[in-house]
Short mmCIF file of C-alpha atoms in Angstrom, two decimals:
data_model
loop_
_atom_site.label_atom_id
_atom_site.label_comp_id
_atom_site.label_asym_id
_atom_site.label_seq_id
_atom_site.Cartn_x
_atom_site.Cartn_y
_atom_site.Cartn_z
CA UNK A 102 124.93 83.33 76.84
CA UNK A 103 127.05 80.63 75.62
CA UNK A 104 125.84 77.17 73.91
CA UNK A 105 126.79 74.65 72.30
CA UNK A 106 124.38 74.49 69.07
CA UNK A 107 124.38 70.59 67.89
CA UNK A 108 123.83 70.18 63.67
CA UNK A 109 120.10 68.40 64.58
CA UNK A 110 119.74 71.91 66.33
CA UNK A 111 119.27 70.86 69.38
CA UNK A 112 120.93 73.13 72.19
CA UNK A 113 122.99 71.94 75.00
CA UNK A 114 122.81 74.05 77.82
CA UNK A 115 124.83 72.89 80.83
CA UNK A 116 122.95 74.13 84.37
CA UNK A 117 126.52 73.77 86.50
CA UNK A 118 124.74 73.90 89.88
CA UNK A 119 126.23 72.28 92.05
CA UNK A 120 129.57 74.55 92.49
CA UNK A 121 129.16 78.01 93.40
CA UNK A 122 131.38 79.28 90.25
CA UNK A 123 130.48 81.70 87.63
CA UNK A 124 129.15 80.32 84.19
CA UNK A 125 131.86 78.79 82.62
CA UNK A 126 133.21 79.42 78.90
CA UNK A 127 131.94 77.09 76.89
CA UNK A 128 133.46 75.68 73.06
CA UNK A 129 131.18 76.49 70.45
CA UNK A 130 131.69 73.58 67.40
CA UNK A 131 131.54 74.77 64.49
CA UNK A 132 130.04 71.74 62.31
CA UNK A 133 128.69 73.17 58.93
CA UNK A 134 130.76 70.49 57.31
CA UNK A 135 130.88 67.84 59.69
CA UNK A 136 128.67 65.20 61.13
CA UNK A 137 127.47 65.54 65.05
CA UNK A 138 129.90 64.33 67.98
CA UNK A 139 128.96 61.07 69.71
CA UNK A 140 127.96 61.81 73.27
CA UNK A 141 131.59 60.31 74.18
CA UNK A 142 133.67 62.20 72.25
CA UNK A 143 131.76 65.28 72.86
CA UNK A 144 132.07 64.39 77.03
CA UNK A 145 135.45 65.57 77.43
CA UNK A 146 135.67 68.27 75.29
CA UNK A 147 133.26 69.41 77.89
CA UNK A 148 134.61 68.52 80.35
CA UNK A 149 137.62 70.45 79.46
CA UNK A 150 135.38 73.62 79.24
CA UNK A 151 134.18 73.13 82.42
CA UNK A 152 137.57 73.80 83.99
CA UNK A 153 137.68 76.89 82.57
CA UNK A 154 136.26 79.98 84.65
CA UNK A 155 136.23 83.69 84.14
CA UNK A 156 137.80 84.52 87.62
CA UNK A 157 139.01 83.31 89.99
CA UNK A 158 136.64 83.32 93.54
CA UNK A 159 137.48 81.52 95.94
CA UNK A 160 135.21 81.51 99.48
CA UNK A 161 137.41 80.82 102.50
CA UNK A 162 134.30 79.24 104.01
CA UNK A 163 132.48 77.63 101.31
CA UNK A 164 129.47 77.14 102.88
CA UNK A 165 128.81 80.60 103.17
CA UNK A 166 127.44 80.62 99.32
CA UNK A 167 124.44 79.24 99.27
CA UNK A 168 121.56 78.07 96.73
CA UNK A 169 118.38 77.31 98.57
CA UNK A 170 116.05 79.48 100.76
CA UNK A 171 115.89 79.41 105.18
CA UNK A 172 112.99 78.46 106.07
CA UNK A 173 112.40 77.46 109.77
CA UNK A 174 116.11 76.81 110.41
CA UNK A 175 115.91 74.17 107.19
CA UNK A 176 117.28 74.98 102.97
CA UNK A 177 114.50 74.34 101.16
CA UNK A 178 113.42 74.18 97.54
CA UNK A 179 110.36 75.89 96.15
CA UNK A 180 108.15 73.50 95.88
CA UNK A 181 107.65 73.71 92.29
CA UNK A 182 111.14 73.13 92.06
CA UNK A 183 111.61 76.42 89.79
CA UNK A 184 114.64 78.05 89.78
CA UNK A 185 116.51 81.28 88.72
CA UNK A 186 119.82 82.03 87.73
CA UNK A 187 122.26 84.44 88.80
CA UNK A 188 124.15 86.80 86.85
CA UNK A 189 128.19 88.85 87.58
CA UNK A 190 126.67 92.27 86.07
CA UNK A 191 131.02 92.49 85.22
CA UNK A 192 131.24 89.40 83.09
CA UNK A 193 127.17 88.68 82.24
CA UNK A 194 127.99 84.85 83.92
CA UNK A 195 126.44 82.48 85.84
CA UNK A 196 126.95 83.02 89.45
CA UNK A 197 124.46 79.98 90.37
CA UNK A 198 120.79 79.87 91.13
CA UNK A 199 117.94 80.13 93.93
CA UNK A 200 115.00 78.69 94.32
CA UNK A 201 112.07 80.50 92.44
CA UNK A 202 109.24 81.08 95.20
CA UNK A 203 105.98 81.33 94.75
CA UNK A 204 102.77 82.55 97.33
CA UNK A 205 102.87 79.02 98.42
CA UNK A 206 105.80 78.94 99.19
CA UNK A 207 105.95 82.66 101.13
CA UNK A 208 102.92 81.89 102.91
CA UNK A 209 104.57 78.63 104.20
CA UNK A 210 107.16 81.02 105.82
CA UNK A 211 104.68 83.35 106.91
CA UNK A 212 102.98 80.38 109.41
CA UNK A 213 106.73 79.19 110.39
CA UNK A 214 107.80 82.92 111.49
CA UNK A 215 103.70 83.28 113.62
CA UNK A 216 104.97 79.70 115.02
CA UNK A 217 108.03 81.01 116.11
CA UNK A 218 106.66 84.68 117.60
CA UNK A 219 104.79 83.19 119.83
CA UNK A 220 107.33 82.22 122.10
CA UNK A 221 110.27 84.30 120.82
CA UNK A 222 108.91 87.21 121.91
CA UNK A 223 108.69 86.48 125.42
CA UNK A 224 112.76 85.82 125.64
CA UNK A 225 114.48 88.38 127.55
CA UNK A 226 116.10 91.55 125.74
CA UNK A 227 119.48 90.26 126.62
CA UNK A 228 119.07 86.92 125.31
CA UNK A 229 118.12 88.94 121.90
CA UNK A 230 121.20 90.82 122.13
CA UNK A 231 123.42 88.24 122.88
CA UNK A 232 122.58 86.45 119.47
CA UNK A 233 122.26 89.80 117.65
CA UNK A 234 125.88 90.54 119.23
CA UNK A 235 126.75 86.58 117.93
CA UNK A 236 125.64 87.33 114.38
CA UNK A 237 127.28 90.67 114.59
CA UNK A 238 131.16 88.86 115.32
CA UNK A 239 130.46 86.43 112.64
CA UNK A 240 129.59 88.99 110.01
CA UNK A 241 133.44 90.26 111.01
CA UNK A 242 135.16 87.09 111.12
CA UNK A 243 133.38 86.22 107.93
CA UNK A 244 134.03 89.80 106.52
CA UNK A 245 136.16 88.60 103.57
CA UNK A 246 134.21 86.18 102.32
CA UNK A 247 131.21 88.30 102.50
CA UNK A 248 132.29 91.05 100.53
CA UNK A 249 134.01 88.72 97.87
CA UNK A 250 129.89 87.60 97.52
CA UNK A 251 128.57 91.55 97.12
CA UNK A 252 131.46 91.66 94.80
CA UNK A 253 130.55 88.84 92.53
CA UNK A 254 126.92 89.49 92.72
CA UNK A 255 126.38 93.68 93.16
CA UNK A 256 129.69 94.36 90.97
CA UNK A 257 131.13 96.44 93.58
CA UNK A 258 134.91 97.04 94.00
CA UNK A 259 136.49 94.78 96.65
CA UNK A 260 137.11 98.19 99.06
CA UNK A 261 133.53 99.12 98.96
CA UNK A 262 131.57 95.57 99.77
CA UNK A 263 134.15 95.15 102.30
CA UNK A 264 132.95 99.08 103.96
CA UNK A 265 129.04 97.77 103.32
CA UNK A 266 129.87 94.53 105.32
CA UNK A 267 131.48 96.91 107.91
CA UNK A 268 128.56 98.93 107.72
CA UNK A 269 126.15 96.38 107.90
CA UNK A 270 127.37 94.60 110.81
CA UNK A 271 127.24 97.71 112.89
CA UNK A 272 123.71 97.36 113.14
CA UNK A 273 123.60 93.86 114.86
CA UNK A 274 125.93 96.15 117.06
CA UNK A 275 123.79 99.27 117.61
CA UNK A 276 120.39 97.24 117.79
CA UNK A 277 121.62 94.68 120.34
CA UNK A 278 122.79 97.78 122.49
CA UNK A 279 119.44 98.94 121.71
CA UNK A 280 117.90 95.96 122.60
CA UNK A 281 117.48 96.20 126.56
CA UNK A 282 117.22 99.78 126.54
CA UNK A 283 113.86 100.07 124.77
CA UNK A 284 111.79 100.99 127.88
CA UNK A 285 107.80 101.85 128.25
CA UNK A 286 107.12 104.72 130.57
CA UNK A 287 105.41 105.73 134.02
CA UNK A 288 103.01 108.35 132.98
CA UNK A 289 101.49 110.75 135.59
CA UNK A 290 97.65 110.36 135.88
CA UNK A 291 94.96 112.61 135.50
CA UNK A 292 92.62 110.97 138.01
CA UNK A 293 92.81 110.75 141.69
CA UNK A 294 93.52 106.80 142.03
CA UNK A 295 94.70 106.00 138.87
CA UNK A 296 98.16 104.51 138.09
CA UNK A 297 99.63 104.95 133.69
CA UNK A 298 102.17 103.25 132.53
CA UNK A 299 103.76 101.92 129.27
CA UNK A 300 105.18 98.80 127.59
CA UNK A 301 107.00 98.44 124.27
CA UNK A 302 105.46 94.83 122.62
CA UNK A 303 106.73 93.62 119.68
CA UNK A 304 104.47 94.50 116.33
CA UNK A 305 104.68 90.67 115.52
CA UNK A 306 105.50 89.08 111.65
CA UNK A 307 107.69 90.92 110.23
CA UNK A 308 107.62 91.27 105.75
CA UNK A 309 111.18 92.45 105.02
CA UNK A 310 111.89 93.41 101.16
CA UNK A 311 114.94 94.57 100.53
CA UNK A 312 116.84 96.09 97.21
CA UNK A 313 120.29 95.16 95.89
CA UNK A 314 122.19 98.62 95.97
CA UNK A 315 123.26 97.34 99.61
CA UNK A 316 122.72 93.72 99.79
CA UNK A 317 123.91 92.83 102.78
CA UNK A 318 123.53 96.64 104.77
CA UNK A 319 119.66 96.08 103.83
CA UNK A 320 118.74 93.44 105.18
CA UNK A 321 120.66 94.18 108.87
CA UNK A 322 119.26 96.99 109.11
CA UNK A 323 115.83 95.88 109.00
CA UNK A 324 116.29 92.84 110.62
CA UNK A 325 118.53 93.73 113.45
CA UNK A 326 115.82 95.72 115.17
CA UNK A 327 113.57 93.91 114.22
CA UNK A 328 115.01 90.72 116.40
CA UNK A 329 115.75 93.69 119.28
CA UNK A 330 112.47 94.24 119.75
CA UNK A 331 110.96 90.84 120.03
CA UNK A 332 109.89 90.18 116.05
CA UNK A 333 110.23 87.66 113.88
CA UNK A 334 110.28 87.99 110.49
CA UNK A 335 110.58 86.74 106.55
CA UNK A 336 112.56 88.70 104.34
CA UNK A 337 112.75 88.40 100.64
CA UNK A 338 115.80 88.95 99.16
CA UNK A 339 116.48 90.81 95.71
CA UNK A 340 116.39 88.49 93.27
CA UNK A 341 119.58 90.18 90.95
CA UNK A 342 121.86 90.03 94.80
CA UNK A 343 120.06 86.91 96.64
CA UNK A 344 123.95 85.55 97.47
CA UNK A 345 124.47 88.08 100.41
CA UNK A 346 121.57 87.41 102.34
CA UNK A 347 121.49 83.86 101.99
CA UNK A 348 125.06 83.73 103.48
CA UNK A 349 123.48 85.91 105.92
CA UNK A 350 121.36 83.28 107.01
CA UNK A 351 124.00 80.97 107.11
CA UNK A 352 126.04 82.96 110.18
CA UNK A 353 122.07 83.67 111.63
CA UNK A 354 121.71 79.60 111.84
CA UNK A 355 125.47 79.68 113.68
CA UNK A 356 124.25 82.40 115.39
CA UNK A 357 122.15 80.08 117.57
CA UNK A 358 118.52 82.21 116.14
CA UNK A 359 115.96 79.79 117.01
CA UNK A 360 114.08 78.17 114.12
CA UNK A 361 111.51 80.92 112.36
CA UNK A 362 112.50 83.42 113.91
CA UNK A 363 114.36 84.65 110.48
CA UNK A 364 113.31 82.83 107.12
CA UNK A 365 114.98 83.79 103.80
CA UNK A 366 112.52 83.45 100.46
CA UNK A 367 113.99 83.85 96.71
CA UNK A 368 112.56 84.87 93.63
CA UNK A 369 113.21 87.48 90.31
CA UNK A 370 110.26 86.82 87.61
CA UNK A 371 107.56 86.11 90.96
CA UNK A 372 108.84 88.72 92.75
CA UNK A 373 105.56 90.87 92.40
CA UNK A 374 103.78 87.61 94.07
CA UNK A 375 105.64 87.34 97.05
CA UNK A 376 105.67 91.23 98.05
CA UNK A 377 101.41 90.80 97.49
CA UNK A 378 101.90 87.53 99.84
CA UNK A 379 103.72 89.74 102.38
CA UNK A 380 101.48 92.56 102.15
CA UNK A 381 97.79 91.07 102.34
CA UNK A 382 98.80 88.47 104.73
CA UNK A 383 97.15 89.28 108.14
CA UNK A 384 99.25 87.19 109.60
CA UNK A 385 101.91 89.82 108.60
CA UNK A 386 101.66 92.62 111.30
CA UNK A 387 104.40 94.64 109.56
CA UNK A 388 106.23 95.82 106.28
CA UNK A 389 109.44 97.34 105.73
CA UNK A 390 110.56 97.94 102.14
CA UNK A 391 113.24 99.66 100.58
CA UNK A 392 113.15 100.35 96.52
CA UNK A 393 110.87 102.65 94.15
CA UNK A 394 108.34 105.58 95.07
CA UNK A 395 106.17 104.12 92.27
CA UNK A 396 106.36 100.07 94.13
CA UNK A 397 105.96 101.74 97.62
CA UNK A 398 102.89 102.95 96.21
CA UNK A 399 101.35 99.68 95.37
CA UNK A 400 102.61 97.36 98.41
CA UNK A 401 100.80 100.90 100.35
CA UNK A 402 97.31 99.87 98.88
CA UNK A 403 98.49 95.88 98.84
CA UNK A 404 99.21 96.31 103.30
CA UNK A 405 95.34 99.16 104.00
CA UNK A 406 93.16 95.86 104.40
CA UNK A 407 94.78 94.72 106.70
CA UNK A 408 96.12 97.92 107.88
CA UNK A 409 99.47 96.49 108.93
CA UNK A 410 102.37 99.28 110.56
CA UNK A 411 104.49 100.48 107.67
CA UNK A 412 108.07 101.82 107.22
CA UNK A 413 108.57 102.43 103.32
CA UNK A 414 112.34 103.84 101.99
CA UNK A 415 111.73 105.58 98.80
CA UNK A 416 113.36 107.25 96.08
CA UNK A 417 115.71 110.29 95.97
CA UNK A 418 116.79 112.96 94.29
CA UNK A 419 119.13 114.40 96.44
CA UNK A 420 120.33 118.52 95.67
CA UNK A 421 123.81 118.69 96.87
CA UNK A 422 124.40 122.48 97.58
CA UNK A 423 128.13 124.18 96.85
CA UNK A 424 128.10 128.23 98.59
CA UNK A 425 130.45 130.75 97.27
CA UNK A 426 131.98 130.20 101.19
CA UNK A 427 132.42 126.62 101.22
CA UNK A 428 135.72 124.84 101.21
CA UNK A 429 135.78 124.53 97.74
CA UNK A 430 138.30 120.98 98.63
CA UNK A 431 136.32 119.55 101.29
CA UNK A 432 132.92 120.21 98.38
CA UNK A 433 134.67 118.54 95.55
CA UNK A 434 136.02 115.58 98.03
CA UNK A 435 132.54 115.67 99.54
CA UNK A 436 130.54 115.61 96.42
CA UNK A 437 132.76 112.44 94.77
CA UNK A 438 132.44 110.84 97.76
CA UNK A 439 128.29 111.15 97.66
CA UNK A 440 127.63 111.16 94.01
CA UNK A 441 129.81 108.29 92.59
CA UNK A 442 129.90 105.89 95.65
CA UNK A 443 128.64 102.18 94.35
CA UNK A 444 128.96 104.27 91.06
CA UNK A 445 126.08 106.53 91.80
CA UNK A 446 123.57 103.33 92.53
CA UNK A 447 122.47 104.62 95.98
CA UNK A 448 119.13 106.54 97.27
CA UNK A 449 121.05 109.27 99.05
CA UNK A 450 123.62 109.95 96.90
CA UNK A 451 124.61 113.42 95.18
CA UNK A 452 121.52 113.14 92.23
CA UNK A 453 121.40 117.26 91.61
CA UNK A 454 124.95 119.12 92.45
CA UNK A 455 123.97 122.70 92.69
CA UNK A 456 127.42 125.10 92.38
CA UNK A 457 126.80 129.02 93.43
CA UNK A 458 127.95 131.04 90.23
CA UNK A 459 131.28 132.77 92.08
CA UNK A 460 132.94 128.99 92.19
CA UNK A 461 131.13 126.98 89.76
CA UNK A 462 134.14 127.22 86.60
CA UNK A 463 136.86 126.61 89.36
CA UNK A 464 134.75 123.93 91.35
CA UNK A 465 133.48 122.31 87.99
CA UNK A 466 137.45 121.72 86.93
CA UNK A 467 138.17 120.59 90.04
CA UNK A 468 135.55 117.75 90.30
CA UNK A 469 136.29 117.29 87.02
CA UNK A 470 139.51 116.31 87.55
CA UNK A 471 139.04 113.72 90.16
CA UNK A 472 136.57 112.38 87.85
CA UNK A 473 139.18 111.48 85.65
CA UNK A 474 140.88 109.59 87.44
CA UNK A 475 139.06 107.39 88.67
CA UNK A 476 139.36 103.91 87.66
CA UNK A 477 136.38 101.10 86.01
CA UNK A 478 136.60 97.85 85.66
CA UNK A 479 135.86 94.63 87.81
CA UNK A 480 135.39 94.73 91.90
CA UNK A 481 138.20 92.03 91.56
CA UNK A 482 140.27 93.88 89.78
CA UNK A 483 142.76 95.54 92.34
CA UNK A 484 143.31 99.33 91.57
CA UNK A 485 138.76 99.43 90.50
CA UNK A 486 137.80 102.85 91.99
CA UNK A 487 134.25 101.67 90.11
CA UNK A 488 132.15 98.83 88.92
CA UNK A 489 130.05 98.26 86.69
CA UNK A 490 126.37 98.65 86.85
CA UNK A 491 123.70 96.28 87.66
CA UNK A 492 122.20 95.50 84.48
CA UNK A 493 121.39 96.15 80.86
CA UNK A 494 118.24 98.40 82.09
CA UNK A 495 120.14 101.00 84.69
CA UNK A 496 123.10 101.33 81.29
CA UNK A 497 119.51 102.61 79.41
CA UNK A 498 118.00 104.65 82.10
CA UNK A 499 121.92 105.99 82.51
CA UNK A 500 122.58 107.13 78.88
CA UNK A 501 119.45 108.19 77.84
CA UNK A 502 120.12 111.00 80.80
CA UNK A 503 123.33 111.63 79.18
CA UNK A 504 121.44 111.57 75.89
CA UNK A 505 119.01 113.98 77.19
CA UNK A 506 121.26 116.68 78.47
CA UNK A 507 123.02 117.27 75.99
CA UNK A 508 120.52 117.81 73.40
CA UNK A 509 118.86 120.61 75.93
CA UNK A 510 122.78 122.06 75.86
CA UNK A 511 123.99 120.01 78.99
CA UNK A 512 128.15 119.84 78.07
CA UNK A 513 129.73 116.50 78.77
CA UNK A 514 132.95 117.20 80.30
CA UNK A 515 134.07 113.95 80.94
CA UNK A 516 132.88 110.60 80.62
CA UNK A 517 129.41 110.38 79.05
CA UNK A 518 129.49 107.24 76.81
CA UNK A 519 129.78 103.30 77.92
CA UNK A 520 131.95 100.93 77.92
CA UNK A 521 131.49 98.06 75.58
CA UNK A 522 135.68 96.44 76.37
CA UNK A 523 134.85 96.17 79.12
CA UNK A 524 131.16 94.75 79.38
CA UNK A 525 127.35 95.36 78.47
CA UNK A 526 127.26 97.14 81.66
CA UNK A 527 130.08 99.57 82.40
CA UNK A 528 129.46 103.20 81.81
CA UNK A 529 132.14 105.76 81.88
CA UNK A 530 132.08 108.15 85.14
CA UNK A 531 130.81 111.33 83.33
CA UNK A 532 130.52 115.49 84.68
CA UNK A 533 128.14 117.37 82.64
CA UNK A 534 127.92 121.28 82.95
CA UNK A 535 125.42 124.32 82.60
CA UNK A 536 122.04 121.77 83.26
CA UNK A 537 119.14 123.29 83.34
CA UNK A 538 116.06 122.24 85.16
CA UNK A 539 114.58 120.85 82.01
CA UNK A 540 116.53 118.59 81.52
CA UNK A 541 115.70 114.64 82.67
CA UNK A 542 118.06 114.31 85.40
CA UNK A 543 116.92 117.49 87.15
CA UNK A 544 113.58 115.75 87.51
CA UNK A 545 114.45 111.69 88.05
CA UNK A 546 116.71 109.71 90.04
CA UNK A 547 120.11 108.75 87.63
CA UNK A 548 120.79 105.28 89.87
CA UNK A 549 124.04 105.86 88.23
CA UNK A 550 127.66 107.54 87.14
CA UNK A 551 126.36 110.96 86.15
CA UNK A 552 127.48 114.02 87.61
CA UNK A 553 125.09 117.47 86.33
CA UNK A 554 126.28 120.75 87.65
CA UNK A 555 123.90 123.17 88.09
CA UNK A 556 125.02 126.40 88.79
CA UNK A 557 122.75 129.49 91.13
CA UNK A 558 122.73 132.81 92.09
CA UNK A 559 120.72 133.16 95.54
CA UNK A 560 119.51 130.98 98.61
CA UNK A 561 116.41 131.43 97.48
CA UNK A 562 117.07 130.17 93.97
CA UNK A 563 118.61 127.02 95.59
CA UNK A 564 116.08 126.16 98.03
CA UNK A 565 113.36 126.37 95.36
CA UNK A 566 115.28 123.90 93.47
CA UNK A 567 115.90 121.56 95.17
CA UNK A 568 112.53 121.40 96.69
CA UNK A 569 110.73 120.47 93.13
CA UNK A 570 111.82 117.57 93.82
CA UNK A 571 108.56 114.93 94.83
CA UNK A 572 110.65 112.94 96.85
CA UNK A 573 112.76 113.94 100.57
CA UNK A 574 115.21 111.96 101.49
CA UNK A 575 118.75 113.28 101.33
CA UNK A 576 119.89 116.74 101.01
CA UNK A 577 123.39 118.29 101.18
CA UNK A 578 124.98 121.56 101.22
CA UNK A 579 129.22 123.41 101.99
CA UNK A 580 128.97 127.05 103.58
CA UNK A 581 130.96 128.34 106.30
CA UNK A 582 128.11 130.65 107.77
CA UNK A 583 127.14 129.22 110.82
CA UNK A 584 123.70 131.22 110.10
CA UNK A 585 123.37 129.78 106.53
CA UNK A 586 123.92 126.50 107.61
CA UNK A 587 120.86 126.78 110.18
CA UNK A 588 118.31 128.59 106.82
CA UNK A 589 119.50 126.10 104.62
CA UNK A 590 119.01 122.81 107.23
CA UNK A 591 115.48 124.50 108.22
CA UNK A 592 114.41 124.65 103.95
CA UNK A 593 115.10 121.77 102.57
CA UNK A 594 111.82 119.31 102.41
CA UNK A 595 114.71 115.79 102.89
CA UNK A 596 114.79 113.90 106.10
CA UNK A 597 117.76 113.46 106.16
CA UNK A 598 120.88 116.69 105.81
CA UNK A 599 124.62 116.80 105.06
CA UNK A 600 126.57 120.02 106.35
CA UNK A 601 130.39 119.98 105.21
CA UNK A 602 129.92 116.29 104.56
CA UNK A 603 128.92 113.87 101.58
CA UNK A 604 128.21 110.27 103.96
CA UNK A 605 125.74 111.02 106.20
CA UNK A 606 125.03 106.85 106.70
CA UNK A 607 125.58 105.96 110.43
CA UNK A 608 124.26 102.82 112.28
CA UNK A 609 123.62 105.88 115.14
CA UNK A 610 121.57 108.36 113.11
CA UNK A 611 117.52 107.94 111.92
CA UNK A 612 117.48 107.03 108.24
CA UNK A 613 114.26 108.69 106.03
CA UNK A 614 112.88 110.50 103.95
CA UNK A 615 109.41 112.38 103.49
CA UNK A 616 106.98 113.66 100.26
CA UNK A 617 107.79 110.99 98.08
CA UNK A 618 110.45 109.32 100.03
CA UNK A 619 108.48 107.96 102.09
CA UNK A 620 107.61 107.40 106.14
CA UNK A 621 109.62 105.83 109.36
CA UNK A 622 112.53 105.96 110.49
CA UNK A 623 115.41 103.01 110.31
CA UNK A 624 118.45 102.68 112.86
CA UNK A 625 118.99 105.09 115.81
CA UNK A 626 117.18 104.98 118.60
CA UNK A 627 114.14 105.25 116.41
CA UNK A 628 114.21 101.89 114.72
CA UNK A 629 113.69 100.02 117.25
CA UNK A 630 110.24 101.69 117.12
CA UNK A 631 109.00 100.91 113.69
CA UNK A 632 109.20 97.06 115.36
CA UNK A 633 107.62 97.64 118.73
CA UNK A 634 104.04 99.03 119.41
CA UNK A 635 103.01 100.91 122.93
CA UNK A 636 100.68 99.64 125.72
CA UNK A 637 99.16 101.62 128.29
CA UNK A 638 97.35 99.80 131.02
CA UNK A 639 95.63 101.79 133.79
CA UNK A 640 95.26 100.30 137.75
CA UNK A 641 92.51 102.16 139.07
CA UNK A 642 91.61 102.03 142.65
CA UNK A 643 94.91 103.20 143.69
CA UNK A 644 95.71 106.02 145.88
CA UNK A 645 93.91 104.23 149.31
CA UNK A 646 95.15 105.39 153.14
CA UNK A 647 97.76 102.92 154.14
CA UNK A 648 96.52 100.30 156.15
CA UNK A 649 95.87 101.37 160.34
CA UNK A 650 96.67 105.07 159.26
#
């Protein structure tokens, strides 16, 4: 952290909150033999230093950068007045601050959402579809600025950020189309004279908790079906990357989403407190969470007293299997896309790459060659393919996995080291051969740019290794044998399978896992049902003869 020290020992820490630019590089005065300057003499140098920026992030629409929470259609601060800082992971410099909400702030947002629900639930599906469609179009119109905000606070390269914006917007489009098509059923009764039908109703106020790795897409994937169903929401933005969701809130305001229907709250230190407020409130009838398995277990326990409807998308440890008969070039490209997207910081990225022994060496050679061609750096730099990790804890975990693999016989053929010259949060894209199942990387989700290649011989062996993980989110495999495709797809204990592709995300596809990866589905025609209840209505005495007969 850059500070200015005066001879008195006082630490002057400028808080630049009035402009959406990173923390500025300040001059450090060395005055061991000098007297402290007067304030009047110090200010010109300070003001000159404030004009220096570590990167020039220019938004076409500066009003998209918000540093307050969005509650009841208004931009508000925490009642305590507390804020937390958000730093650029590439430079570690300040981007801005956000309100450090506490329980009382969230309780107010919940009550606001409950009040709005009374009227919003009565809107027609077509009305809600038009709102979502307008929000979708606004996202497309502001896609460049949204991508810049994502890169700024998340670190991913601009190309990846632009892709995320399009993917995030697609959920508004998809569920704008699903809203008017979510119908009940007419059921043939077994009792004479009865008529049975069902209607779909919104579950109520929803608490949504999203992670930092896809700061736009994780938000829209939850909000879109909630609004399509007629629910209102309180969305907890990730403390590492809150500005993207706040920009989305600004666009929601412009799209005419009614007051109280969408509420965005932020916190960093108080995140557990906010999570507990959402899960224990009897007013909140549904909680959707994307994050770690351990946190998911805690939220599930907290929700038990109020018996909420839940959907959790939790940790992964995806197997990526390449059989001898696979199209080798296709498999290599698929593995690269799956493993290294967002520098390996995705819940569905390939964490364990299993390659059949007949092609192991050739695959490893081609794979390593591709990885050597990556360019690592700040996301705004032209030509950069991979940016920083999100923070120092992520770097520590990645480094620990590499060192553990080396200690247990793995061979690092590409990368393997931190990149301090670029910054504290950069790590070399890494390929390790000779992996074994006793290594940490085989047992835990790395969530970083490290690809471990495991050799195998038979289908039974590789399926057993793949299914040994306690989680089961996504799995991938490559083969040209149609019978094998069915055998392996049915045998893998995961919620999603990619066959001859490393990219499975699509708003039309149901996203979710099994085992310790959670339950419930997001996206697809199934996604809206997570925010609905099915009410059955039975009409009796309906079998009379016609009058006059």
